[in-house]
Amino acid sequence: LNIVLTKNNFNNMIVLTGAAGFIGSCMLRKLNIEKITDIVIVDDFSKTEKINNYMHSTFSLKIERTDFISWFKENADQVEGVYHLGARTDTTEFDWDIFVKLNLEYTKNIWRICTEYNIPMVYASSAATYGEGENGYIDDLNLIDQLKPLNPYGRSKHEFDLWALSQNEKPPFWAGLKFFNVYGPNEYHKGRMASVVFHSFNQIITTNKVKLFRSHREEYKDGQQMRDFVYVKDVVDVLFYLMTYKPQSSIYNLGSGKARSFYDLASATFFAMGKGPNIEYIDIPIDIRDKYQYFTEASMNKLKSIGYNRAFYSLEDGVKDYVQNYLIKQMYF
């Protein structure tokens, strides 16, 4: 696959939805680091616990999520690219109508406007679309209709991916990113949905130990369940690359490409705090035990095939940076 990459220097405004959230606010910071400040940020800004995520970054306009679609229709000719990272991401939410409204229909509206005005669009899909991973974690478009998400959130992301692929008219460049287990700064507001690194750090501060789920399958030892943990700084680097070079429209995995155990992650957190591991195992709650994933690992060959060759943080280096430069100091990216 020979792809000629043409770098794009942004001259007009970039739209960033979900800009007050975890990944969105880190993307805002990344754009600022790249000297891009003409940014329209979109979110539900009534949630005051997210203010610190974006208040130290530079942007040109702030628009409430409910007002954005009408604004976009009127001002699309000024927009150079859209990062659509805003979504209802709560995997414990089971009201399908909420997901249809916020994740499906809202994203379709943005897609249609981007298509009409020839605006590149990069959007957040999710590794939750893979369900139990019975078909592997390969971002092959020929396999996508075989996927069986386990919850309404994953289903909403999967249904949009299928819808996007079925469209005859598309934006000039588009990419959907299946985020795996993202961790890093600016997730203070996420509560129970925050990463295991965040929860481990706080457990160590308060109890000097970390509780991990016991294994309920013989082939896995306690704490050896594995996930593809990916540092948010790597995530925003990939997002920036795609919009800058617009290599090939498709749906891509975005993980580290290497599964690591929860034990490794907890140990790395202790180590970053200058402590030895002290881990206690507890049963997986009955209500999620049959839906619990024991292994996820992103196949990253497709992203590499379009020219992305930047090295990802190792789990140890990512956790160290997050703990020592952000969590301990209570700092934001």
XYZ file of C-alpha atoms in Angstrom:
333
model
C 0.000 0.000 0.000
C 1.686 3.182 -1.189
C 0.203 6.292 0.354
C 1.479 9.748 -0.434
C 1.081 11.891 2.654
C 0.400 15.567 2.165
C 0.627 17.663 5.291
C -2.195 20.110 5.901
C -1.525 23.402 7.645
C -4.731 24.495 9.287
C -5.867 27.932 8.152
C -9.519 27.903 9.195
C -11.329 26.826 12.316
C -11.421 23.325 13.719
C -14.517 22.023 15.501
C -13.964 19.821 18.550
C -16.979 18.195 20.227
C -16.679 16.636 23.673
C -14.075 19.298 24.395
C -14.807 19.413 28.126
C -14.414 15.652 28.496
C -11.393 13.462 29.063
C -10.066 12.732 25.565
C -11.639 15.866 24.070
C -9.892 18.252 26.456
C -6.570 16.473 25.881
C -7.164 16.906 22.139
C -7.774 20.613 22.699
C -4.440 20.843 24.490
C -2.714 18.906 21.698
C -4.066 21.346 19.102
C -2.757 24.253 21.195
C 0.656 22.572 21.455
C 0.600 22.396 17.637
C -0.108 26.171 17.633
C -3.750 25.781 16.566
C -6.091 28.076 18.488
C -8.984 28.840 16.110
C -11.079 26.074 17.635
C -14.820 25.860 18.241
C -15.355 23.746 21.338
C -18.669 21.965 21.840
C -20.016 20.184 24.925
C -22.561 20.325 27.722
C -20.800 23.112 29.605
C -23.281 23.084 32.477
C -21.183 20.344 34.124
C -18.953 22.484 36.313
C -16.747 19.557 37.400
C -15.221 19.636 33.900
C -14.245 23.327 33.824
C -10.582 22.712 34.720
C -10.252 20.358 31.759
C -10.452 23.203 29.229
C -10.169 26.548 31.054
C -6.381 26.776 30.609
C -6.518 26.044 26.869
C -7.056 28.516 24.024
C -10.094 28.407 21.725
C -12.131 30.912 19.723
C -15.731 29.927 20.473
C -17.641 27.817 22.976
C -20.999 26.339 21.910
C -23.476 24.280 23.907
C -24.089 20.817 22.520
C -27.795 21.534 22.006
C -27.030 24.628 19.890
C -24.220 23.198 17.810
C -26.031 21.532 14.896
C -27.911 24.729 13.998
C -24.690 26.763 14.339
C -22.810 24.267 12.167
C -25.399 24.431 9.377
C -24.998 28.212 9.249
C -21.196 28.343 9.561
C -19.951 25.160 7.899
C -18.200 27.099 5.142
C -15.736 28.438 7.750
C -14.841 25.008 9.166
C -11.743 23.107 8.038
C -12.154 19.913 10.039
C -14.312 18.268 12.718
C -13.162 16.116 15.606
C -16.350 14.545 16.920
C -15.353 13.100 20.301
C -18.532 13.996 22.207
C -20.818 11.096 23.134
C -22.746 9.464 25.916
C -20.038 7.063 27.097
C -21.565 5.497 30.214
C -21.438 1.730 29.712
C -23.836 1.268 32.642
C -26.570 3.346 30.967
C -29.285 1.103 29.484
C -31.748 3.661 28.119
C -31.383 3.022 24.390
C -33.250 6.207 23.461
C -30.482 8.312 25.038
C -27.881 6.605 22.861
C -30.006 6.967 19.730
C -30.313 10.707 20.341
C -26.781 11.556 21.501
C -24.596 8.949 19.786
C -26.461 7.984 16.623
C -28.657 10.811 15.340
C -26.356 13.600 16.527
C -23.366 12.014 14.784
C -25.368 11.425 11.600
C -26.268 15.136 11.519
C -22.596 16.109 11.795
C -21.657 13.591 9.087
C -24.290 14.958 6.696
C -23.104 18.543 7.119
C -19.450 17.504 6.707
C -20.442 15.654 3.536
C -22.392 18.593 2.111
C -19.585 21.092 2.734
C -16.606 18.773 2.048
C -15.291 18.922 5.604
C -12.987 16.149 6.903
C -14.370 14.341 9.964
C -12.626 12.219 12.596
C -14.946 10.601 15.126
C -14.809 8.358 18.182
C -15.953 4.794 17.828
C -15.071 2.296 20.574
C -13.514 -1.088 21.272
C -16.837 -1.807 23.027
C -18.093 -2.607 19.510
C -16.086 -5.859 19.661
C -18.194 -7.332 22.474
C -16.504 -10.420 23.904
C -13.968 -10.392 21.079
C -15.053 -13.757 19.736
C -14.033 -12.557 16.265
C -10.787 -11.019 17.468
C -9.925 -7.320 17.643
C -9.149 -6.711 13.983
C -10.326 -3.494 12.306
C -11.085 -5.234 9.010
C -14.156 -3.679 7.406
C -15.112 -7.090 5.984
C -15.569 -8.438 9.516
C -17.428 -5.492 11.012
C -20.971 -6.796 10.514
C -20.101 -9.897 12.592
C -19.472 -7.899 15.766
C -21.805 -8.280 18.761
C -21.495 -5.446 21.311
C -22.459 -6.324 24.897
C -24.125 -3.070 25.990
C -26.172 -0.197 24.512
C -23.148 2.104 24.420
C -21.166 -0.355 22.304
C -24.215 -1.015 20.148
C -24.683 2.716 19.448
C -21.068 3.070 18.325
C -21.308 -0.079 16.208
C -24.534 1.021 14.533
C -23.006 4.352 13.563
C -19.950 2.613 12.087
C -22.251 0.409 9.989
C -24.328 3.424 8.941
C -21.223 5.390 7.918
C -19.929 2.518 5.809
C -23.306 2.172 4.095
C -23.442 5.796 2.948
C -22.972 6.596 -0.724
C -22.040 10.177 0.102
C -19.242 10.701 2.585
C -16.969 13.513 3.808
C -13.815 13.979 1.657
C -11.842 12.281 4.432
C -13.278 10.483 7.440
C -11.949 8.165 10.126
C -13.616 6.344 13.014
C -11.356 5.389 15.921
C -12.058 2.360 18.099
C -10.558 3.509 21.393
C -9.413 0.732 23.705
C -8.734 1.313 27.450
C -7.606 4.935 27.465
C -6.065 6.387 30.636
C -4.377 9.657 31.480
C -4.840 13.226 32.763
C -8.158 15.107 32.699
C -10.330 12.178 33.822
C -10.856 13.505 37.365
C -14.569 14.080 36.650
C -15.385 10.567 35.425
C -16.213 8.872 38.729
C -16.658 5.123 38.386
C -15.986 5.366 34.627
C -12.424 6.638 35.189
C -9.481 4.381 34.354
C -8.118 1.660 36.624
C -4.929 3.722 36.981
C -6.936 6.601 38.432
C -8.821 4.320 40.839
C -5.650 2.445 41.810
C -3.863 5.696 42.626
C -6.706 6.828 44.883
C -6.968 3.440 46.602
C -3.234 3.514 47.327
C -3.517 7.036 48.763
C -6.386 6.074 51.077
C -5.744 2.389 51.937
C -2.189 1.641 50.737
C -3.532 -1.253 48.656
C -5.372 -1.939 45.395
C -8.384 -4.198 44.952
C -8.487 -6.169 41.709
C -11.044 -8.659 40.438
C -10.421 -12.313 41.138
C -10.436 -14.583 38.096
C -13.478 -16.818 37.656
C -11.935 -18.754 34.775
C -9.380 -21.510 35.278
C -7.132 -20.419 32.429
C -6.494 -17.015 34.062
C -4.840 -16.436 37.436
C -6.200 -13.698 39.712
C -5.276 -10.267 38.359
C -4.035 -11.705 35.078
C -7.070 -10.607 33.069
C -5.615 -8.510 30.248
C -6.531 -5.278 28.497
C -5.046 -3.050 25.859
C -4.266 0.056 27.931
C -3.390 3.106 25.838
C -2.103 6.456 27.118
C -4.200 9.467 26.121
C -1.135 11.323 24.818
C -0.719 8.589 22.197
C -4.428 8.813 21.358
C -4.333 12.548 20.605
C -1.139 12.145 18.565
C -2.947 9.669 16.297
C -6.023 11.907 16.034
C -3.845 14.839 15.026
C -1.961 12.742 12.479
C -5.149 11.605 10.762
C -6.578 15.091 10.349
C -3.216 16.508 9.288
C -2.334 13.949 6.619
C -5.777 12.472 5.760
C -4.211 9.216 4.555
C -7.090 6.793 3.944
C -10.703 6.992 5.083
C -11.660 4.009 7.233
C -12.303 2.715 10.744
C -9.157 2.169 12.797
C -8.255 0.530 16.080
C -6.585 2.833 18.568
C -4.891 0.912 21.343
C -1.264 0.275 22.277
C -1.347 -3.023 20.390
C -0.115 -4.890 23.469
C -2.361 -6.485 26.101
C -1.159 -6.154 29.701
C -2.570 -7.542 32.927
C -4.381 -5.592 35.606
C -1.667 -6.840 37.984
C 0.979 -5.167 35.776
C -1.021 -1.957 35.739
C -1.515 -1.878 39.522
C 2.173 -2.702 40.075
C 3.225 0.112 37.731
C 1.027 2.507 39.728
C 2.608 1.443 43.031
C 6.079 1.724 41.488
C 5.370 5.232 40.154
C 4.403 6.197 43.718
C 7.608 4.697 45.146
C 5.854 1.740 46.759
C 5.834 -2.039 46.422
C 2.622 -3.754 45.237
C -0.035 -4.608 47.830
C -2.984 -6.186 46.025
C -6.207 -7.716 47.343
C -8.537 -9.775 45.149
C -12.312 -9.504 45.246
C -15.037 -11.371 43.355
C -16.372 -9.930 40.106
C -19.961 -8.820 40.858
C -22.520 -11.389 39.715
C -24.393 -8.891 37.496
C -21.372 -8.307 35.232
C -19.501 -11.589 35.672
C -20.857 -13.228 32.517
C -20.104 -10.110 30.439
C -16.612 -9.512 31.806
C -13.824 -9.423 29.209
C -10.700 -11.396 30.096
C -8.630 -10.236 27.136
C -8.533 -7.332 24.679
C -5.706 -6.409 22.335
C -5.932 -4.058 19.377
C -4.499 -5.164 16.076
C -2.612 -2.022 15.031
C -1.374 -3.160 11.610
C -3.934 -1.066 9.734
C -2.845 2.219 11.328
C 0.807 1.344 10.658
C -0.051 0.532 7.035
C -1.122 4.143 6.407
C 2.205 5.493 7.604
C 1.768 5.995 11.360
C 5.076 4.846 12.824
C 5.391 6.781 16.052
C 6.212 4.602 19.076
C 3.544 4.290 21.775
C 4.188 4.726 25.493
C 4.880 1.464 27.312
C 2.441 0.794 30.165
C 5.164 1.548 32.722
C 6.205 4.827 31.089
C 2.616 5.997 30.552
C 1.578 5.239 34.122
C 4.726 6.898 35.485
C 4.073 10.095 33.507
C 0.393 10.151 34.511
C 0.990 9.470 38.215
C 4.063 11.640 38.783
C 3.244 14.629 36.576
C -0.547 14.792 36.932
C -2.178 12.732 39.697
C 0.322 13.463 42.474
C 0.398 17.165 41.539
C -3.363 17.283 40.787
C -2.490 18.822 37.437
C -4.297 18.888 34.104
C -2.887 18.280 30.630
